[in-house]
mmCIF file of C-alpha atoms in Angstrom:
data_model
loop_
_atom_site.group_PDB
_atom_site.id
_atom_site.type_symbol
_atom_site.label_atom_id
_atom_site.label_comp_id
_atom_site.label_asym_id
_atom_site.label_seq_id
_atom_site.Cartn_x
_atom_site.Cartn_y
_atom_site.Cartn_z
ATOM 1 C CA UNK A 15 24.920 52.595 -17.845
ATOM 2 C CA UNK A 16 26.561 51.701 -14.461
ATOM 3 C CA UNK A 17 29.441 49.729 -14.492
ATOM 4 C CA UNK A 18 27.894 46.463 -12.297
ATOM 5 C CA UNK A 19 25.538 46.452 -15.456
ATOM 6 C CA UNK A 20 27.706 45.951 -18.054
ATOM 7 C CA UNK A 21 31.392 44.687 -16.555
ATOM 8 C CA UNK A 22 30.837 41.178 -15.762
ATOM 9 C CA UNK A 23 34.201 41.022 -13.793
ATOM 10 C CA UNK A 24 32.482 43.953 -11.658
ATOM 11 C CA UNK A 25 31.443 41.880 -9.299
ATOM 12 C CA UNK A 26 34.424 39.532 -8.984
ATOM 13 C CA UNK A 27 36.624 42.563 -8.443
ATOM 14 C CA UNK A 28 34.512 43.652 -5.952
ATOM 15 C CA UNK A 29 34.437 40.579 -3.979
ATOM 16 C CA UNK A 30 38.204 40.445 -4.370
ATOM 17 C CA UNK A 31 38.721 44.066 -3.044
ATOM 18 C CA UNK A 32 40.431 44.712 -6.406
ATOM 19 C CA UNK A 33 38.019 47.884 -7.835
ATOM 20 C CA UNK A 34 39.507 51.216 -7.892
ATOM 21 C CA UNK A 35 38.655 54.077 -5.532
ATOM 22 C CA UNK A 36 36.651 55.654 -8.016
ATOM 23 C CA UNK A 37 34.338 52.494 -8.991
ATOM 24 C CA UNK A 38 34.101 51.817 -5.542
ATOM 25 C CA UNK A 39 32.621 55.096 -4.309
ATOM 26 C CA UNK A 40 30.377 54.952 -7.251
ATOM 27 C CA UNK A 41 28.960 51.455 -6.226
ATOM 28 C CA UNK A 42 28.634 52.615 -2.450
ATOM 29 C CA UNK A 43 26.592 55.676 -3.507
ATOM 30 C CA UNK A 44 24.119 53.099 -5.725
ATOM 31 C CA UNK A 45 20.851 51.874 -4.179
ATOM 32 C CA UNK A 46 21.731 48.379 -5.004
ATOM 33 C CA UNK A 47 24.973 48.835 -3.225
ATOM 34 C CA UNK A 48 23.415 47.274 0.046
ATOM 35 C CA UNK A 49 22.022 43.683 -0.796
ATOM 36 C CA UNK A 50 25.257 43.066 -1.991
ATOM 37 C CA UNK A 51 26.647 43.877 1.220
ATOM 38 C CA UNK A 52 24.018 41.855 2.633
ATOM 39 C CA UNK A 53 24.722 39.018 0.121
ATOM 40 C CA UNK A 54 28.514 38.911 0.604
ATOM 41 C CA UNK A 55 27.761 39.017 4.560
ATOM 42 C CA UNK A 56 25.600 35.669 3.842
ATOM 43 C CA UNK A 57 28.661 33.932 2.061
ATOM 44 C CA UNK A 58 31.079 34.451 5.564
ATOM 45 C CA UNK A 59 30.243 31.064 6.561
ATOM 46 C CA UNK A 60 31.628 29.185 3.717
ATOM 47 C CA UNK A 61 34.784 28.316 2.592
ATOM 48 C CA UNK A 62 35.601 28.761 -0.915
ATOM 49 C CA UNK A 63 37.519 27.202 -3.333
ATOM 50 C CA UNK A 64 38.830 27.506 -6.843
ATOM 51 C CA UNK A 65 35.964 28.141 -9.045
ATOM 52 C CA UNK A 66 35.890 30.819 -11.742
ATOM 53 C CA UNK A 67 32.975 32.741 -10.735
ATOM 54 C CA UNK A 68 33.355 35.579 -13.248
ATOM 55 C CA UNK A 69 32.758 33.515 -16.340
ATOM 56 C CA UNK A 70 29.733 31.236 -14.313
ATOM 57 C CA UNK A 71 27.677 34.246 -13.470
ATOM 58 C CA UNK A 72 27.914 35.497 -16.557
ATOM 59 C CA UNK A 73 26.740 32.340 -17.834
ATOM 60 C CA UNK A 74 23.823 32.343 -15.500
ATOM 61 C CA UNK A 75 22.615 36.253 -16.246
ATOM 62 C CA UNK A 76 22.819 35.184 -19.474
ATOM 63 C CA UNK A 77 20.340 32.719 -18.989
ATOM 64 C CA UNK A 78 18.452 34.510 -16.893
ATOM 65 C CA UNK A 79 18.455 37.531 -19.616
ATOM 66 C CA UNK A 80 17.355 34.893 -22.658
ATOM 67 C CA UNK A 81 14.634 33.072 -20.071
ATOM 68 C CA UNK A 82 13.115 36.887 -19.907
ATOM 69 C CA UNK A 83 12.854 37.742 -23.344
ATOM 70 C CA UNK A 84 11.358 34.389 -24.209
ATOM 71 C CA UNK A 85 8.563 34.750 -22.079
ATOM 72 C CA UNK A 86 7.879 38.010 -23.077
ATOM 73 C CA UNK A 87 7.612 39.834 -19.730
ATOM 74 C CA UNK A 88 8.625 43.127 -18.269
ATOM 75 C CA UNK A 89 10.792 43.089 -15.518
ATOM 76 C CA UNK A 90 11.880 45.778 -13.180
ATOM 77 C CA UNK A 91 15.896 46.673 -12.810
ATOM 78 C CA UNK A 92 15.240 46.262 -9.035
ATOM 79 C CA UNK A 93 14.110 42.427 -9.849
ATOM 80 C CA UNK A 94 16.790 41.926 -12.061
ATOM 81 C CA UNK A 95 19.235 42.685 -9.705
ATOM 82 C CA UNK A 96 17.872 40.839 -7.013
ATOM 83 C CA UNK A 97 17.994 37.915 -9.195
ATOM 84 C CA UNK A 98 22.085 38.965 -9.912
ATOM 85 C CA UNK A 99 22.802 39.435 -6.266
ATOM 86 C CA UNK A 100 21.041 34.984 -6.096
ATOM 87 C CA UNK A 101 23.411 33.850 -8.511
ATOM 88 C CA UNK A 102 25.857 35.511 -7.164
ATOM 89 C CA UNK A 103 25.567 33.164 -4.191
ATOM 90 C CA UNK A 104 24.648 30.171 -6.055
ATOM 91 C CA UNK A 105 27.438 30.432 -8.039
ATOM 92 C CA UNK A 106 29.874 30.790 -4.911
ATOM 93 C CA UNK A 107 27.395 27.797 -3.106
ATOM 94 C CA UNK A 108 28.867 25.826 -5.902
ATOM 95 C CA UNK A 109 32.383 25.917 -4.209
ATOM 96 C CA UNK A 110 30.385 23.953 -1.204
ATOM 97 C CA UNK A 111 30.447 20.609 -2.582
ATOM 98 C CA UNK A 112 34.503 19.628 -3.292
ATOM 99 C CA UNK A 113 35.354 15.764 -2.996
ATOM 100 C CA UNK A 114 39.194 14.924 -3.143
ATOM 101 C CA UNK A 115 39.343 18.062 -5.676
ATOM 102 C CA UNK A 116 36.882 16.984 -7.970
ATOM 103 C CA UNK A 117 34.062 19.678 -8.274
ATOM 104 C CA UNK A 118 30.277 18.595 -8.349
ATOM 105 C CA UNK A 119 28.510 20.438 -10.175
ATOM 106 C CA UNK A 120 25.249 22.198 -8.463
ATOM 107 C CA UNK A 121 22.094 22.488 -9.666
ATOM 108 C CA UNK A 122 20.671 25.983 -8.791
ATOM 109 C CA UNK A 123 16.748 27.547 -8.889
ATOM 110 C CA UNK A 124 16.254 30.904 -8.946
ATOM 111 C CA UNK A 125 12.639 31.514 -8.234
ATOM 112 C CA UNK A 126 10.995 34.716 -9.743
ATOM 113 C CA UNK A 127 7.345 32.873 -9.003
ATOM 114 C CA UNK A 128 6.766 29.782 -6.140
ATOM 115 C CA UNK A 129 7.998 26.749 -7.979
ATOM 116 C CA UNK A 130 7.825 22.926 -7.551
ATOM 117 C CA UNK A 131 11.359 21.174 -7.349
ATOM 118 C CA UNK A 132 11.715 17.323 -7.227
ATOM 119 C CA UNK A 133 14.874 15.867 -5.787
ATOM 120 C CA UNK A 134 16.489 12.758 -7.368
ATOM 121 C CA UNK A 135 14.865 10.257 -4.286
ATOM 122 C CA UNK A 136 11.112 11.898 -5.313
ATOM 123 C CA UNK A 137 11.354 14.420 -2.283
ATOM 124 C CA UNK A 138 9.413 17.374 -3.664
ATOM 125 C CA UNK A 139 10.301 21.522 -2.721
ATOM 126 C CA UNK A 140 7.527 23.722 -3.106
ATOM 127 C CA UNK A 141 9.643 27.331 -3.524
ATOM 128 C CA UNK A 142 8.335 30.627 -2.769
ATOM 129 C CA UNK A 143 8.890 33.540 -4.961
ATOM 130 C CA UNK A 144 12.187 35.319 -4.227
ATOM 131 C CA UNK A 145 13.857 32.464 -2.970
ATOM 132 C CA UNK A 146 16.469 29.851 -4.191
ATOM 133 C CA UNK A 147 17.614 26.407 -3.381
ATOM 134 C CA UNK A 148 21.272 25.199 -4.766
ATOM 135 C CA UNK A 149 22.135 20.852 -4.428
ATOM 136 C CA UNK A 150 24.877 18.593 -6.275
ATOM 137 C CA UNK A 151 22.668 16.837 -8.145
ATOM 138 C CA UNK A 152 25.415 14.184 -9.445
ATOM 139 C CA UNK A 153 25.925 13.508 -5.976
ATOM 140 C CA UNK A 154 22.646 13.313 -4.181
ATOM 141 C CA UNK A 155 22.425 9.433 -3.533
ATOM 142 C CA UNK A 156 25.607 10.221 -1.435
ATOM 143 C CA UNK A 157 24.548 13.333 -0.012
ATOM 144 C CA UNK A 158 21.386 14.346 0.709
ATOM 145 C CA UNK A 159 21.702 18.102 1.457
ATOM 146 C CA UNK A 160 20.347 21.304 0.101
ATOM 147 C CA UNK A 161 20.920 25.291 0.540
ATOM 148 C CA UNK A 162 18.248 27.202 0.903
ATOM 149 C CA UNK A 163 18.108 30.985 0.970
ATOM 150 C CA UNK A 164 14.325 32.232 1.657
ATOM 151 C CA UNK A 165 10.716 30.026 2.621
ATOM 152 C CA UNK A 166 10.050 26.562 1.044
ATOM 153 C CA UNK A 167 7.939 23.735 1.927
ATOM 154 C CA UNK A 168 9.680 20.420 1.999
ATOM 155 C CA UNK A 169 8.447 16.557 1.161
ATOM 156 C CA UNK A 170 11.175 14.410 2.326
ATOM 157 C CA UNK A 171 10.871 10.955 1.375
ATOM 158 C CA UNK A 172 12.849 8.654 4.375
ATOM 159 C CA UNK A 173 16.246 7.226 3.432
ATOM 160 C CA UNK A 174 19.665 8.403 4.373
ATOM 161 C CA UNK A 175 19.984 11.758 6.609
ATOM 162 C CA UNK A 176 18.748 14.852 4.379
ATOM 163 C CA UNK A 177 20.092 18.629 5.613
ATOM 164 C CA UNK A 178 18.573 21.995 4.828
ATOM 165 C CA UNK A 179 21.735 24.306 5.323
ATOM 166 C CA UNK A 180 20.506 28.050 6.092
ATOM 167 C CA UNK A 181 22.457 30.939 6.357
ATOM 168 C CA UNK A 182 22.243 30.956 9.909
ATOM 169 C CA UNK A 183 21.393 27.327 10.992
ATOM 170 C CA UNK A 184 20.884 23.956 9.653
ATOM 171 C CA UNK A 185 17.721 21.382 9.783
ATOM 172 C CA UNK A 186 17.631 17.514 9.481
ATOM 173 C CA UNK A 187 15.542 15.265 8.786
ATOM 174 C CA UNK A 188 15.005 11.706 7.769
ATOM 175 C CA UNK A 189 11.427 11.756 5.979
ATOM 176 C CA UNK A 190 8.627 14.319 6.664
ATOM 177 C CA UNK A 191 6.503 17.438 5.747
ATOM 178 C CA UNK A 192 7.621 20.468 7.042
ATOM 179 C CA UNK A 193 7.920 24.444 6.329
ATOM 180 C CA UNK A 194 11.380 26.609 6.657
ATOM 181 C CA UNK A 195 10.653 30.651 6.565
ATOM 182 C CA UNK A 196 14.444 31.977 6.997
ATOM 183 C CA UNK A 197 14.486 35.765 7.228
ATOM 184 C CA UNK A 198 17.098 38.333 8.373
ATOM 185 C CA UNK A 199 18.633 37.092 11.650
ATOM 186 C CA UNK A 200 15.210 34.744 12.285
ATOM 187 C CA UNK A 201 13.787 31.470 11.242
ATOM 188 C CA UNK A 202 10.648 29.672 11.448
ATOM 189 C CA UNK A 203 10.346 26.040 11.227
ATOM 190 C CA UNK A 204 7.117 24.346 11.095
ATOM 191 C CA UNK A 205 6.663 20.397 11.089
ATOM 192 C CA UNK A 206 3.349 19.127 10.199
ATOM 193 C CA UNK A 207 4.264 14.982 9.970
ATOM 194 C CA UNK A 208 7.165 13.097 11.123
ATOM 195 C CA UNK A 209 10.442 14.594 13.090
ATOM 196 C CA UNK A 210 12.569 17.700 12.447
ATOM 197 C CA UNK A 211 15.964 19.189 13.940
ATOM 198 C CA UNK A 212 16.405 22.543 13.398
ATOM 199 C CA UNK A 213 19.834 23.819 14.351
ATOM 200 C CA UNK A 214 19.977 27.180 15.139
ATOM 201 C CA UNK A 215 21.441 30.083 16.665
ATOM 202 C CA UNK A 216 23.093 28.131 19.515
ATOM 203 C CA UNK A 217 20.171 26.133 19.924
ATOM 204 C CA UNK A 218 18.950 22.686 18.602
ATOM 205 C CA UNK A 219 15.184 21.625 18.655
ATOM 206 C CA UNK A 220 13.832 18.140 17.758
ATOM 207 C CA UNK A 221 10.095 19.137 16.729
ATOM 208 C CA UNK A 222 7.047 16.480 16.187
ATOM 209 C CA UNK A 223 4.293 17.036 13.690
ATOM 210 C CA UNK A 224 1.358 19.574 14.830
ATOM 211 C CA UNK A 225 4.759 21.497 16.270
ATOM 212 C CA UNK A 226 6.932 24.819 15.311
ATOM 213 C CA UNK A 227 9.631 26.579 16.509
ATOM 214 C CA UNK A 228 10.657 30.588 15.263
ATOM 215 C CA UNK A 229 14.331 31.234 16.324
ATOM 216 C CA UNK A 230 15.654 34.746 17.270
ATOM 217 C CA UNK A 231 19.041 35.679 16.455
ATOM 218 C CA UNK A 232 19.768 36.433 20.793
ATOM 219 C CA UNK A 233 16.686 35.340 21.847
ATOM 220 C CA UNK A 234 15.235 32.384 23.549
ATOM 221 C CA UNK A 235 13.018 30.233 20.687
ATOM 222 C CA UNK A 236 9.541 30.023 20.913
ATOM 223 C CA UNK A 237 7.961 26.551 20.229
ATOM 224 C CA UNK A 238 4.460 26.493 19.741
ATOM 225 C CA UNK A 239 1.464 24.177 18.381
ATOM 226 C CA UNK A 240 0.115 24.418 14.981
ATOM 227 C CA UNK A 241 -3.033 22.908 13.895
ATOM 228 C CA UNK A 242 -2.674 23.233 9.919
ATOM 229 C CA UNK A 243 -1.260 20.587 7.806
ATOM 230 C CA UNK A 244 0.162 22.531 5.267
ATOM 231 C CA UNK A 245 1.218 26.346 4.596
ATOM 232 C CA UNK A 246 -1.903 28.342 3.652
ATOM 233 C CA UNK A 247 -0.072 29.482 0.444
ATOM 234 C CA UNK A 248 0.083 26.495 -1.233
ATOM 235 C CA UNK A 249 -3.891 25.931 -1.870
ATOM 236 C CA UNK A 250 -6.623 28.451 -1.554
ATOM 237 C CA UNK A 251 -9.234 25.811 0.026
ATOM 238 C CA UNK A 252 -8.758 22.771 3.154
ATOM 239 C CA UNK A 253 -9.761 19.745 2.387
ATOM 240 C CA UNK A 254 -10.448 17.103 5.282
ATOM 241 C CA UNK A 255 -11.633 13.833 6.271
ATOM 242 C CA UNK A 256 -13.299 12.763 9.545
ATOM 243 C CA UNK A 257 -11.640 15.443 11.043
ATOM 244 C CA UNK A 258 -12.899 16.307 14.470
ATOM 245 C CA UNK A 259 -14.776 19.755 14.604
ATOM 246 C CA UNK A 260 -12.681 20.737 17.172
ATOM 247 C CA UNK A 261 -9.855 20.447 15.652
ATOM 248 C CA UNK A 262 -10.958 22.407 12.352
ATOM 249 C CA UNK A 263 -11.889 25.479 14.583
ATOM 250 C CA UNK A 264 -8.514 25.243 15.757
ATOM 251 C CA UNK A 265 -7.299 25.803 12.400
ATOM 252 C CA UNK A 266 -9.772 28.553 11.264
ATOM 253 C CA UNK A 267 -8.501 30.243 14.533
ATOM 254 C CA UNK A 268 -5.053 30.143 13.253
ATOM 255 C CA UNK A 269 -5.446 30.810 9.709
ATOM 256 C CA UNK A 270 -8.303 33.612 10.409
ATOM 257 C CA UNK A 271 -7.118 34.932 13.467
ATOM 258 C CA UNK A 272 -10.279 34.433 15.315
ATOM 259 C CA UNK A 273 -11.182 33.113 18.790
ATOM 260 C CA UNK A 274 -13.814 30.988 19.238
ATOM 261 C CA UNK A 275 -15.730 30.559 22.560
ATOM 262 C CA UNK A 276 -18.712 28.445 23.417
ATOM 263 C CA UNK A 277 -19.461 24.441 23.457
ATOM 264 C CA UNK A 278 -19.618 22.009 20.783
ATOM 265 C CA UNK A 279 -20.647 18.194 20.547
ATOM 266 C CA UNK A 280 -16.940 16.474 20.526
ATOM 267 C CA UNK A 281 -18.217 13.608 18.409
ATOM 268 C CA UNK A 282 -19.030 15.443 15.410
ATOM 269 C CA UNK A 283 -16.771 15.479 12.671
ATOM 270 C CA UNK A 284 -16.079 17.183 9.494
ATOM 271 C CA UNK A 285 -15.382 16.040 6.065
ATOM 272 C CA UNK A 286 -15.332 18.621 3.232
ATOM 273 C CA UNK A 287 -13.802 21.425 2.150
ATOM 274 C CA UNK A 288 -13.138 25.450 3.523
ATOM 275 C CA UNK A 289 -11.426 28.546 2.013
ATOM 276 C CA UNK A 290 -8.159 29.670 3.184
ATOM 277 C CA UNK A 291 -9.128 33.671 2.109
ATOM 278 C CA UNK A 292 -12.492 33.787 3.164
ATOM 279 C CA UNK A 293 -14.089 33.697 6.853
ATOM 280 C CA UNK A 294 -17.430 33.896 6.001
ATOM 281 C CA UNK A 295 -17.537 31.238 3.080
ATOM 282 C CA UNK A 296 -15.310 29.038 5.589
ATOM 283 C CA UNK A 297 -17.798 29.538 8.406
ATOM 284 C CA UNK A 298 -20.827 28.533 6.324
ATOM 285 C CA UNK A 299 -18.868 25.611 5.215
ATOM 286 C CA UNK A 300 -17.841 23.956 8.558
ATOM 287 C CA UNK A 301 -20.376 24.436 10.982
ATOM 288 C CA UNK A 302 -23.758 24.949 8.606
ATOM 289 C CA UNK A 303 -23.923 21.279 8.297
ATOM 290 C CA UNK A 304 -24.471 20.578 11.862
ATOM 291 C CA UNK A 305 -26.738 23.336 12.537
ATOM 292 C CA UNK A 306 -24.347 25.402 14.593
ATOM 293 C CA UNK A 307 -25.239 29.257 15.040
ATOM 294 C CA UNK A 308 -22.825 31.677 15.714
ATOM 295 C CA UNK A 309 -21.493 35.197 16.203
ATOM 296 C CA UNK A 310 -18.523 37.403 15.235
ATOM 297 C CA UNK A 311 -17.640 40.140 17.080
ATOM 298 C CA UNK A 312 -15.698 43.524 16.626
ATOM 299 C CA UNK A 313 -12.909 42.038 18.440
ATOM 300 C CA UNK A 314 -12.550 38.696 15.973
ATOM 301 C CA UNK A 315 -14.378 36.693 19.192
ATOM 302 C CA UNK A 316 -16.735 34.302 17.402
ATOM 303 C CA UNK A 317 -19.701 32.936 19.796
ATOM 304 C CA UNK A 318 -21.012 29.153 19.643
ATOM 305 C CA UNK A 319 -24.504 29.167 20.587
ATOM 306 C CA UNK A 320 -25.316 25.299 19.913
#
């Protein structure tokens, strides 16, 4: 067995600089040597306090070991470590929330698959797989602000300023819908009601709903439209009301990758339902009801003929 696997003050005396030459060029030459390079990189920007890490992240792969074997499931030593190298920086997030040197504890989720978290106000996180969120939950009326590490859609419900603190950026709010896809050196924010400020990069963008911004680490940000109302993965069918029809081949454009050319009567409207995985089914759906014909093409053109 490697050492990281079974010394729980591996990790600690890593982070510390405190392993011996030996352990050390036997955790360089590992493949999992890496993300924690990666992870300890993502830590830089926070200050740390007294906290005793070694005995907290043993607590939490200990959960994380019992949660496992109660459901039964077989889980790869890559996954498990991934999930390590998370609490890891959970654990050290927890350092983040001090007040006159009394520690608040955080509440951390580590999410193997996408997960539904509701906030103390009723503001709901939907959490994609591989990613976690960390907030003092015995502090939230106070202090409305989460870390994020990885893509979540948000619910805010209005009230007092709310922050999403990234690893490279930060985004505010005050009560809205909106998606947050951080990756290395990028991010992608995408508002579909209200107002958001994303803070990023050197840059700071106030976007409306129906707007989105991706921000590259020394690049200019692109801001864009967007005609969906909520990321495709969190339902496999669209459901909408007296929605214009022009504006629902705007979104099958953007969720199919299609281009549509040709005419249509601006007064129709659409109420029903479409899949989110299927073009044909979704074509059938929205314009056989008024009669439409149409045409795909090699190159993803589709024709209106009526």
């Amino acid at each position: 067995m490697k050492a990281w696997e079974t010394d729980e003050t591996f990790l600690s005396r890593w982070l510390s600089g405190e392993l011996t030459e030996e352990e050390l060029r036997s955790f360089k030459a590992s493949p999992e040597y890496e993300s924690y390079v990666a992870t300890a990189e993502a830590l830089k920007p926070f200050e740390v306090g007294e906290y005793d890490e070694t005995a907290e992240l043993g607590k939490v792969m200990k959960r994380i070991q019992s949660e496992k074997q109660e459901e039964g499931k077989v889980v790869s030593l890559g996954r498990i470590w991934y999930f390590a190298a998370a609490a890891v920086i959970i654990l050290l997030i927890g350092f983040f929330w001090l007040r006159q040197g009394e520690q608040i504890v955080a509440k951390e989720i580590l999410a193997e698959k996408r997960e539904q978290v509701v906030l103390p106000d009723q503001s709901s996180i939907e959490l994609q797989a591989g990613s976690f969120l960390s907030y003092a939950a015995s502090d939230w009326e106070n202090n409305r602000e989460v870390f994020l590490k990885g893509e979540a859609f948000f619910e805010v419900e209005k009230g007092e300023k709310f922050d999403i603190k990234l690893k490279d950026g930060t985004v505010s709010i005050l009560g809205t819908s909106f998606l947050i896809t951080e990756m290395e050196d990028s991010l992608e924010v995408v508002c579909f009601s209200g107002k958001v400020q994303v803070e990023a990069y050197g840059f700071k963008e106030i976007l409306e709903a129906g707007e989105k911004v991706l921000a590259v680490k020394d690049k200019s940000p692109e801001r864009t439209e967007t005609a969906l109302v909520q990321p495709l993965w969190l339902s496999s069918n669209i459901r909408l009301t007296d929605a214009p029809l022009s504006v629902v081949l705007m979104q099958l454009e953007e969720i199919y990758g299609v281009q549509f050319t040709g005419s249509i009567d601006q007064q129709n409207v659409f109420t029903g339902n479409f899949p989110t995985g299927d073009l044909e089914t979704a074509l059938a759906q929205v314009l056989g009801p008024f009669n439409i014909e149409y045409e795909l093409d090699e190159a993803r053109t589709l024709v209106i003929f009526k």
